[in-house]
mmCIF file of C-alpha atoms in Angstrom:
data_model
loop_
_atom_site.group_PDB
_atom_site.id
_atom_site.type_symbol
_atom_site.label_atom_id
_atom_site.label_comp_id
_atom_site.label_asym_id
_atom_site.label_seq_id
_atom_site.Cartn_x
_atom_site.Cartn_y
_atom_site.Cartn_z
ATOM 1 C CA MET E 1 0.000 0.000 0.000
ATOM 2 C CA ALA E 2 1.367 3.403 -1.005
ATOM 3 C CA THR E 3 2.359 5.856 1.709
ATOM 4 C CA PRO E 4 0.255 9.036 1.907
ATOM 5 C CA PHE E 5 1.985 12.112 0.548
ATOM 6 C CA TRP E 6 2.120 13.975 3.851
ATOM 7 C CA LYS E 7 3.805 11.011 5.586
ATOM 8 C CA LEU E 8 6.782 10.956 3.226
ATOM 9 C CA PRO E 9 9.910 12.230 5.038
ATOM 10 C CA ALA E 10 10.617 14.884 2.409
ATOM 11 C CA HIS E 11 7.110 16.344 2.520
ATOM 12 C CA ARG E 12 5.878 15.727 6.070
ATOM 13 C CA VAL E 13 7.309 18.882 7.658
ATOM 14 C CA PRO E 14 6.224 21.317 4.883
ATOM 15 C CA THR E 15 2.728 19.825 4.661
ATOM 16 C CA LEU E 16 2.077 19.804 8.395
ATOM 17 C CA GLY E 17 3.682 23.235 8.701
ATOM 18 C CA LEU E 18 1.224 24.633 6.166
ATOM 19 C CA TYR E 19 -1.693 22.961 7.950
ATOM 20 C CA ARG E 20 -0.570 24.339 11.304
ATOM 21 C CA ALA E 21 -0.119 27.841 9.895
ATOM 22 C CA ILE E 22 -3.689 27.807 8.555
ATOM 23 C CA LEU E 23 -5.127 26.730 11.911
ATOM 24 C CA LYS E 24 -3.085 29.277 13.868
ATOM 25 C CA THR E 25 -4.170 32.054 11.514
ATOM 26 C CA CYS E 26 -7.779 30.931 11.897
ATOM 27 C CA LEU E 27 -7.515 31.312 15.671
ATOM 28 C CA GLN E 28 -6.353 34.921 15.233
ATOM 29 C CA LEU E 29 -9.427 36.018 13.270
ATOM 30 C CA PRO E 30 -12.423 37.861 14.791
ATOM 31 C CA LEU E 31 -15.161 35.618 16.150
ATOM 32 C CA GLN E 32 -17.773 36.820 13.668
ATOM 33 C CA CYS E 33 -15.551 35.525 10.856
ATOM 34 C CA VAL E 34 -15.059 32.009 12.209
ATOM 35 C CA ASN E 35 -18.103 31.142 14.354
ATOM 36 C CA GLN E 36 -21.690 30.410 13.434
ATOM 37 C CA PRO E 37 -24.025 33.044 14.894
ATOM 38 C CA GLY E 38 -26.243 32.362 17.884
ATOM 39 C CA ARG E 39 -26.202 29.931 20.767
ATOM 40 C CA ARG E 40 -25.132 26.324 20.656
ATOM 41 C CA ARG E 41 -27.610 23.556 19.912
ATOM 42 C CA GLN E 42 -28.675 21.646 23.020
ATOM 43 C CA PRO E 43 -30.323 18.237 23.452
ATOM 44 C CA ILE E 44 -34.111 18.133 23.399
ATOM 45 C CA GLN E 45 -35.349 17.814 26.969
ATOM 46 C CA GLY E 46 -37.266 14.606 27.572
ATOM 47 C CA LYS E 47 -37.045 13.548 23.926
ATOM 48 C CA GLY E 48 -33.601 12.038 23.608
ATOM 49 C CA VAL E 49 -30.070 13.303 24.000
ATOM 50 C CA GLY E 50 -29.670 15.015 20.657
ATOM 51 C CA PRO E 51 -27.201 13.407 18.299
ATOM 52 C CA PRO E 52 -27.248 9.620 17.889
ATOM 53 C CA LYS E 53 -24.764 7.456 19.794
ATOM 54 C CA SER E 54 -23.811 10.287 22.109
ATOM 55 C CA SER E 55 -24.826 11.430 25.580
ATOM 56 C CA GLU E 56 -23.622 14.993 24.983
ATOM 57 C CA ALA E 57 -24.823 17.668 22.632
ATOM 58 C CA TYR E 58 -21.280 18.674 21.694
ATOM 59 C CA PRO E 59 -17.769 17.270 22.012
ATOM 60 C CA ALA E 60 -15.897 18.393 25.103
ATOM 61 C CA ILE E 61 -13.359 20.435 23.104
ATOM 62 C CA ARG E 62 -15.051 23.292 21.272
ATOM 63 C CA ARG E 63 -13.641 24.782 18.089
ATOM 64 C CA SER E 64 -14.972 27.364 15.693
ATOM 65 C CA TYR E 65 -16.792 26.356 12.536
ATOM 66 C CA LEU E 66 -13.978 27.546 10.278
ATOM 67 C CA PHE E 67 -11.401 25.667 12.360
ATOM 68 C CA ALA E 68 -13.456 22.456 12.173
ATOM 69 C CA LEU E 69 -14.034 22.906 8.437
ATOM 70 C CA ILE E 70 -10.307 23.246 7.723
ATOM 71 C CA ARG E 71 -9.512 20.241 9.879
ATOM 72 C CA ASP E 72 -12.188 18.183 8.137
ATOM 73 C CA ARG E 73 -10.780 18.971 4.692
ATOM 74 C CA PHE E 74 -7.265 18.004 5.746
ATOM 75 C CA ARG E 75 -8.415 14.749 7.350
ATOM 76 C CA TYR E 76 -10.531 13.857 4.333
ATOM 77 C CA HIS E 77 -7.521 14.116 1.980
ATOM 78 C CA ARG E 78 -4.981 12.612 4.382
ATOM 79 C CA HIS E 79 -4.954 9.263 2.535
ATOM 80 C CA CYS E 80 -4.129 10.776 -0.849
ATOM 81 C CA THR E 81 -1.025 9.158 -2.390
ATOM 82 C CA SER E 82 -0.904 10.853 -5.796
ATOM 83 C CA PRO E 83 1.755 13.608 -6.024
ATOM 84 C CA ARG E 84 -0.167 15.319 -8.816
ATOM 85 C CA ILE E 85 -3.457 15.479 -6.903
ATOM 86 C CA THR E 86 -1.747 16.388 -3.644
ATOM 87 C CA THR E 87 0.033 19.274 -5.343
ATOM 88 C CA GLY E 88 -3.338 20.741 -6.258
ATOM 89 C CA TYR E 89 -4.570 20.384 -2.677
ATOM 90 C CA LEU E 90 -1.447 22.078 -1.329
ATOM 91 C CA GLN E 91 -1.896 24.955 -3.756
ATOM 92 C CA GLU E 92 -5.474 25.389 -2.538
ATOM 93 C CA ALA E 93 -4.225 25.353 1.055
ATOM 94 C CA GLU E 94 -1.685 28.072 0.287
ATOM 95 C CA ASP E 95 -4.412 30.203 -1.286
ATOM 96 C CA VAL E 96 -6.555 29.713 1.830
ATOM 97 C CA LEU E 97 -3.640 30.746 4.038
ATOM 98 C CA VAL E 98 -3.118 33.924 2.036
ATOM 99 C CA LYS E 99 -6.822 34.748 2.251
ATOM 100 C CA LEU E 100 -6.925 34.166 6.014
ATOM 101 C CA GLN E 101 -3.876 36.339 6.502
ATOM 102 C CA LYS E 102 -5.592 39.138 4.581
ATOM 103 C CA ALA E 103 -8.654 38.788 6.808
ATOM 104 C CA ARG E 104 -6.437 38.876 9.886
ATOM 105 C CA ASP E 105 -4.789 42.056 8.645
ATOM 106 C CA GLY E 106 -8.158 43.776 8.170
ATOM 107 C CA ASP E 107 -9.240 43.125 4.570
ATOM 108 C CA GLU E 108 -12.999 43.863 4.717
ATOM 109 C CA GLU E 109 -13.845 42.065 1.491
ATOM 110 C CA VAL E 110 -12.305 38.805 2.679
ATOM 111 C CA ARG E 111 -13.922 39.192 6.091
ATOM 112 C CA ARG E 112 -17.354 39.605 4.503
ATOM 113 C CA GLU E 113 -16.696 36.478 2.474
ATOM 114 C CA LEU E 114 -15.859 34.546 5.642
ATOM 115 C CA GLN E 115 -18.943 35.908 7.405
ATOM 116 C CA ASP E 116 -21.103 34.711 4.531
ATOM 117 C CA LEU E 117 -19.442 31.312 4.829
ATOM 118 C CA VAL E 118 -20.114 30.880 8.560
ATOM 119 C CA SER E 119 -23.608 32.442 8.390
ATOM 120 C CA GLY E 120 -24.986 30.005 5.837
ATOM 121 C CA ARG E 121 -25.236 32.432 2.940
ATOM 122 C CA ARG E 122 -22.764 30.453 0.863
ATOM 123 C CA GLY E 123 -20.704 27.286 0.965
ATOM 124 C CA ARG E 124 -21.477 24.036 2.735
ATOM 125 C CA LEU E 125 -23.842 25.506 5.327
ATOM 126 C CA LYS E 126 -26.067 26.993 2.642
ATOM 127 C CA GLU E 127 -26.278 23.626 0.897
ATOM 128 C CA VAL E 128 -27.200 21.921 4.167
ATOM 129 C CA ILE E 129 -29.861 24.495 5.085
ATOM 130 C CA ASP E 130 -31.483 24.270 1.652
ATOM 131 C CA HIS E 131 -31.476 20.481 1.899
ATOM 132 C CA LEU E 132 -33.069 20.609 5.361
ATOM 133 C CA HIS E 133 -35.910 22.787 4.099
ATOM 134 C CA ASP E 134 -36.504 20.310 1.286
ATOM 135 C CA LEU E 135 -36.608 17.419 3.759
ATOM 136 C CA ILE E 136 -39.156 18.836 6.208
ATOM 137 C CA ASN E 137 -41.397 20.691 3.741
ATOM 138 C CA TRP E 138 -43.176 17.595 2.472
ATOM 139 C CA ASP E 139 -46.571 17.377 0.845
ATOM 140 C CA PRO E 140 -48.957 15.514 3.205
ATOM 141 C CA LYS E 141 -51.005 14.243 0.260
ATOM 142 C CA ARG E 142 -48.073 12.763 -1.635
ATOM 143 C CA THR E 143 -45.869 11.347 1.114
ATOM 144 C CA THR E 144 -46.457 8.305 3.283
ATOM 145 C CA GLN E 145 -45.968 8.212 7.033
ATOM 146 C CA ARG E 146 -42.911 6.028 6.626
ATOM 147 C CA GLU E 147 -41.353 8.480 4.184
ATOM 148 C CA ARG E 148 -41.984 11.392 6.555
ATOM 149 C CA PHE E 149 -40.376 9.505 9.412
ATOM 150 C CA THR E 150 -37.333 8.729 7.236
ATOM 151 C CA ARG E 151 -37.001 12.307 6.015
ATOM 152 C CA LEU E 152 -37.290 13.725 9.514
ATOM 153 C CA LYS E 153 -34.672 11.295 10.795
ATOM 154 C CA ARG E 154 -32.321 12.294 7.982
ATOM 155 C CA ALA E 155 -32.905 15.979 8.727
ATOM 156 C CA GLN E 156 -32.045 15.526 12.397
ATOM 157 C CA GLU E 157 -28.870 13.661 11.491
ATOM 158 C CA GLN E 158 -27.934 16.464 9.098
ATOM 159 C CA VAL E 159 -28.441 19.103 11.790
ATOM 160 C CA TRP E 160 -26.144 17.324 14.214
ATOM 161 C CA ASP E 161 -23.391 16.853 11.624
ATOM 162 C CA VAL E 162 -23.183 19.066 8.528
ATOM 163 C CA ARG E 163 -20.157 17.308 7.069
ATOM 164 C CA PRO E 164 -20.522 15.431 3.770
ATOM 165 C CA GLN E 165 -21.285 11.729 4.010
ATOM 166 C CA SER E 166 -17.839 10.907 2.669
ATOM 167 C CA SER E 167 -16.214 12.716 5.602
ATOM 168 C CA ILE E 168 -18.585 11.141 8.120
ATOM 169 C CA ALA E 169 -17.739 7.687 6.778
ATOM 170 C CA LEU E 170 -14.005 8.316 7.261
ATOM 171 C CA ASP E 171 -14.316 9.941 10.704
ATOM 172 C CA PRO E 172 -17.583 8.902 12.390
ATOM 173 C CA GLU E 173 -16.344 9.848 15.866
ATOM 174 C CA THR E 174 -18.361 12.496 17.705
ATOM 175 C CA TYR E 175 -15.218 14.547 18.259
ATOM 176 C CA TYR E 176 -15.144 15.557 14.577
ATOM 177 C CA ARG E 177 -18.846 16.395 14.343
ATOM 178 C CA ILE E 178 -19.762 19.875 13.043
ATOM 179 C CA VAL E 179 -23.160 20.898 14.416
ATOM 180 C CA LEU E 180 -25.487 23.434 12.834
ATOM 181 C CA LYS E 181 -26.551 26.150 15.271
ATOM 182 C CA PRO E 182 -30.258 26.925 15.824
ATOM 183 C CA ALA E 183 -29.833 30.515 14.613
ATOM 184 C CA LEU E 184 -29.258 29.190 11.092
ATOM 185 C CA PHE E 185 -31.955 26.519 11.107
ATOM 186 C CA GLN E 186 -34.702 25.681 13.587
ATOM 187 C CA PHE E 187 -37.205 22.833 13.385
ATOM 188 C CA PRO E 188 -40.912 23.628 13.777
ATOM 189 C CA PRO E 189 -42.132 22.853 17.326
ATOM 190 C CA GLU E 190 -44.111 19.808 16.198
ATOM 191 C CA LEU E 191 -41.021 18.281 14.549
ATOM 192 C CA ASP E 192 -38.425 19.289 17.135
ATOM 193 C CA TYR E 193 -37.519 15.811 18.361
ATOM 194 C CA TYR E 194 -35.014 13.126 17.441
ATOM 195 C CA PRO E 195 -36.746 10.041 15.971
ATOM 196 C CA PRO E 196 -35.844 6.825 17.806
ATOM 197 C CA THR E 197 -33.903 4.087 16.074
ATOM 198 C CA LYS E 198 -36.059 1.079 16.891
ATOM 199 C CA TYR E 199 -39.449 2.061 18.278
ATOM 200 C CA PRO E 200 -41.090 5.469 18.828
ATOM 201 C CA ASN E 201 -41.728 5.359 22.582
ATOM 202 C CA GLN E 202 -41.393 9.127 22.850
ATOM 203 C CA PHE E 203 -44.266 9.608 20.393
ATOM 204 C CA LYS E 204 -46.734 8.737 23.162
ATOM 205 C CA ASN E 205 -46.542 12.266 24.537
ATOM 206 C CA GLN E 206 -46.627 13.861 21.087
ATOM 207 C CA ARG E 207 -49.883 12.424 19.819
ATOM 208 C CA GLY E 208 -51.710 15.757 19.574
ATOM 209 C CA LYS E 209 -49.058 17.611 17.603
ATOM 210 C CA PHE E 210 -48.918 15.612 14.401
ATOM 211 C CA LYS E 211 -52.419 15.877 12.986
ATOM 212 C CA GLN E 212 -52.333 19.422 11.655
ATOM 213 C CA SER E 213 -48.647 19.537 10.742
ATOM 214 C CA GLY E 214 -48.536 16.574 8.401
ATOM 215 C CA GLY E 215 -46.109 14.830 10.719
ATOM 216 C CA VAL E 216 -45.836 11.194 11.713
ATOM 217 C CA PHE E 217 -49.239 9.723 12.609
ATOM 218 C CA LEU E 218 -49.683 6.940 15.106
ATOM 219 C CA THR E 219 -52.335 4.302 15.375
ATOM 220 C CA GLU E 220 -53.242 2.299 18.453
ATOM 221 C CA VAL E 221 -52.947 -1.482 18.230
ATOM 222 C CA THR E 222 -54.672 -3.811 20.711
ATOM 223 C CA THR E 223 -53.654 -7.454 20.966
ATOM 224 C CA ALA E 224 -55.879 -10.405 21.820
ATOM 225 C CA GLU E 225 -54.975 -10.345 25.508
ATOM 226 C CA GLY E 226 -55.401 -6.561 25.880
ATOM 227 C CA SER E 227 -51.981 -4.979 25.325
ATOM 228 C CA ARG E 228 -52.132 -1.533 23.724
ATOM 229 C CA PHE E 229 -49.213 0.243 22.088
ATOM 230 C CA PRO E 230 -48.611 2.924 19.396
ATOM 231 C CA ARG E 231 -47.499 2.041 15.884
ATOM 232 C CA ILE E 232 -46.483 4.319 13.007
ATOM 233 C CA ARG E 233 -49.050 4.264 10.252
ATOM 234 C CA GLY E 234 -47.565 2.997 7.040
ATOM 235 C CA GLY E 235 -44.509 1.598 8.817
ATOM 236 C CA THR E 236 -43.343 -1.956 9.406
ATOM 237 C CA GLN E 237 -43.562 -3.382 12.900
ATOM 238 C CA PRO E 238 -40.156 -4.566 14.175
ATOM 239 C CA GLU E 239 -39.718 -8.300 14.503
ATOM 240 C CA TRP E 240 -38.810 -8.116 18.185
ATOM 241 C CA ILE E 241 -42.174 -6.488 18.987
ATOM 242 C CA SER E 242 -44.072 -9.188 17.100
ATOM 243 C CA MET E 243 -42.236 -11.928 18.991
ATOM 244 C CA MET E 244 -42.861 -10.197 22.320
ATOM 245 C CA LEU E 245 -46.589 -9.850 21.635
ATOM 246 C CA LYS E 246 -46.809 -13.458 20.475
ATOM 247 C CA ALA E 247 -45.233 -14.622 23.734
ATOM 248 C CA ARG E 248 -47.640 -12.468 25.753
ATOM 249 C CA VAL E 249 -50.665 -13.898 23.970
ATOM 250 C CA GLY E 250 -49.338 -17.434 24.424
ATOM 251 C CA ARG E 251 -48.929 -16.980 28.171
ATOM 252 C CA SER E 252 -52.389 -15.471 28.483
ATOM 253 C CA VAL E 253 -54.006 -18.295 26.492
ATOM 254 C CA HIS E 254 -52.283 -20.907 28.657
ATOM 255 C CA ARG E 255 -53.640 -19.322 31.852
ATOM 256 C CA VAL E 256 -57.161 -18.990 30.441
ATOM 257 C CA ASN E 257 -57.175 -22.636 29.321
ATOM 258 C CA GLU E 258 -56.209 -23.793 32.808
ATOM 259 C CA TRP E 259 -58.883 -21.508 34.228
ATOM 260 C CA LYS E 260 -61.598 -23.077 32.057
ATOM 261 C CA GLU E 261 -60.429 -26.618 32.785
ATOM 262 C CA LEU E 262 -60.648 -25.993 36.526
ATOM 263 C CA GLU E 263 -64.140 -24.555 36.166
ATOM 264 C CA ASP E 264 -65.249 -27.678 34.282
ATOM 265 C CA MET E 265 -63.651 -29.917 36.904
ATOM 266 C CA LYS E 266 -65.356 -27.988 39.698
ATOM 267 C CA LEU E 267 -68.746 -28.365 38.034
ATOM 268 C CA MET E 268 -68.233 -32.094 37.455
ATOM 269 C CA MET E 269 -67.097 -32.753 41.042
ATOM 270 C CA THR E 270 -70.014 -30.750 42.431
ATOM 271 C CA ILE E 271 -72.428 -32.987 40.545
ATOM 272 C CA GLU E 272 -70.462 -36.085 41.611
ATOM 273 C CA GLU E 273 -70.549 -35.156 45.304
ATOM 274 C CA ARG E 274 -74.292 -34.519 45.149
ATOM 275 C CA PHE E 275 -74.819 -37.956 43.605
ATOM 276 C CA LEU E 276 -72.610 -39.675 46.197
ATOM 277 C CA LYS E 277 -74.421 -37.847 48.986
ATOM 278 C CA THR E 278 -77.743 -39.315 47.841
ATOM 279 C CA LEU E 279 -76.157 -42.760 48.040
ATOM 280 C CA GLY E 280 -74.953 -42.129 51.561
ATOM 281 C CA VAL E 281 -71.270 -41.966 50.629
ATOM 282 C CA LYS E 282 -69.348 -39.154 52.328
ATOM 283 C CA ASP E 283 -66.487 -38.607 49.887
ATOM 284 C CA LEU E 284 -66.156 -34.808 50.034
ATOM 285 C CA GLY E 285 -63.367 -32.191 49.805
ATOM 286 C CA TYR E 286 -62.519 -32.286 46.109
ATOM 287 C CA VAL E 287 -64.568 -29.219 45.200
ATOM 288 C CA LYS E 288 -62.902 -27.175 47.910
ATOM 289 C CA GLU E 289 -59.388 -27.976 46.664
ATOM 290 C CA ILE E 290 -60.325 -27.342 43.041
ATOM 291 C CA ASP E 291 -61.915 -24.018 43.953
ATOM 292 C CA LYS E 292 -58.775 -23.016 45.857
ATOM 293 C CA ARG E 293 -56.614 -23.712 42.821
ATOM 294 C CA LEU E 294 -59.115 -21.899 40.599
ATOM 295 C CA GLN E 295 -58.902 -18.736 42.691
ATOM 296 C CA GLU E 296 -55.107 -18.879 42.557
ATOM 297 C CA VAL E 297 -55.161 -19.114 38.753
ATOM 298 C CA LYS E 298 -57.607 -16.205 38.500
ATOM 299 C CA ALA E 299 -55.483 -14.001 40.748
ATOM 300 C CA ASP E 300 -52.306 -14.909 38.857
ATOM 301 C CA HIS E 301 -53.956 -14.179 35.521
ATOM 302 C CA ALA E 302 -55.206 -10.784 36.701
ATOM 303 C CA ARG E 303 -51.775 -9.866 38.062
ATOM 304 C CA ARG E 304 -49.837 -10.965 34.985
ATOM 305 C CA ASN E 305 -52.345 -9.463 32.586
ATOM 306 C CA LYS E 306 -52.026 -6.115 34.345
ATOM 307 C CA PHE E 307 -48.246 -6.344 34.061
ATOM 308 C CA ASP E 308 -48.287 -7.265 30.361
ATOM 309 C CA THR E 309 -50.823 -4.661 29.245
ATOM 310 C CA ASN E 310 -50.733 -0.887 29.393
ATOM 311 C CA SER E 311 -53.485 -0.606 32.004
ATOM 312 C CA ARG E 312 -50.888 0.373 34.613
ATOM 313 C CA ASN E 313 -50.071 3.478 32.571
ATOM 314 C CA GLY E 314 -53.569 4.837 32.906
ATOM 315 C CA VAL E 315 -54.039 5.303 29.164
ATOM 316 C CA LYS E 316 -57.790 5.583 28.663
ATOM 317 C CA VAL E 317 -58.047 7.268 25.261
ATOM 318 C CA PRO E 318 -56.765 6.277 21.837
ATOM 319 C CA ILE E 319 -53.376 7.665 20.933
ATOM 320 C CA ASP E 320 -54.608 9.620 17.920
ATOM 321 C CA GLU E 321 -57.162 11.576 19.952
#
């Protein structure tokens, strides 16, 4: 395997020196030229922790948008082994260094260009913002619920990392994530949540917000033994939920069958004891034992059925109402 250009002994020091000079110059620029405007994006309270696979809204070390963008470009091209292609990248880096030095020295034209870059009026941020508007502005009459869920999930992922997919594939770590600030793009209140990966448990408290907005609709499903749970209309139920519900129904059916068998046995033994009593035979006590076991089965069924169903949650109305 060929060695990357910047790792060659003859080119390592000049290449890394140029990269370091760009980053140091970036740190010397005014904040309005390197940072996105507004406050930082925070996790949604009670609706997840923000970005996927992370318990924090941001990495611990905070850098400006321009700093992160320069670092991302260098890391994306770090595996390049072609001298011809690398020469072009180095020439672009030198041009960027000259432009940043002009901005540091007070060139207003270059500073306005950088402000447009970090404010989403041009460059990568503008592309991301336009794409986000296309994702969430769907037509309710022409899109299915599953498609809306997928588009919203993609939009949330884009907000929490504006890098191209090629860069995300090379460096998926949260440390390299570049997050879009709310001042540049804000979700509508009814869509301001992070869709879950497997099952939308958090949709239970959002049932009233989706009807008028064309968002994700839920429907209430009731199983044979009484379990109630929300399901996305137009979506596919996960296999693990189907297996869980099948096991619940099987356990409930087994308890009910034993219940009915004991009732039949109790009735038969009651008739038998009456017949023996007319014959003068005192062979009693069976009905009492059967009734004791029957009451135990009834109590166990009521307890387990309450545990398996959603009755303990106090949900009395359908989810869509």
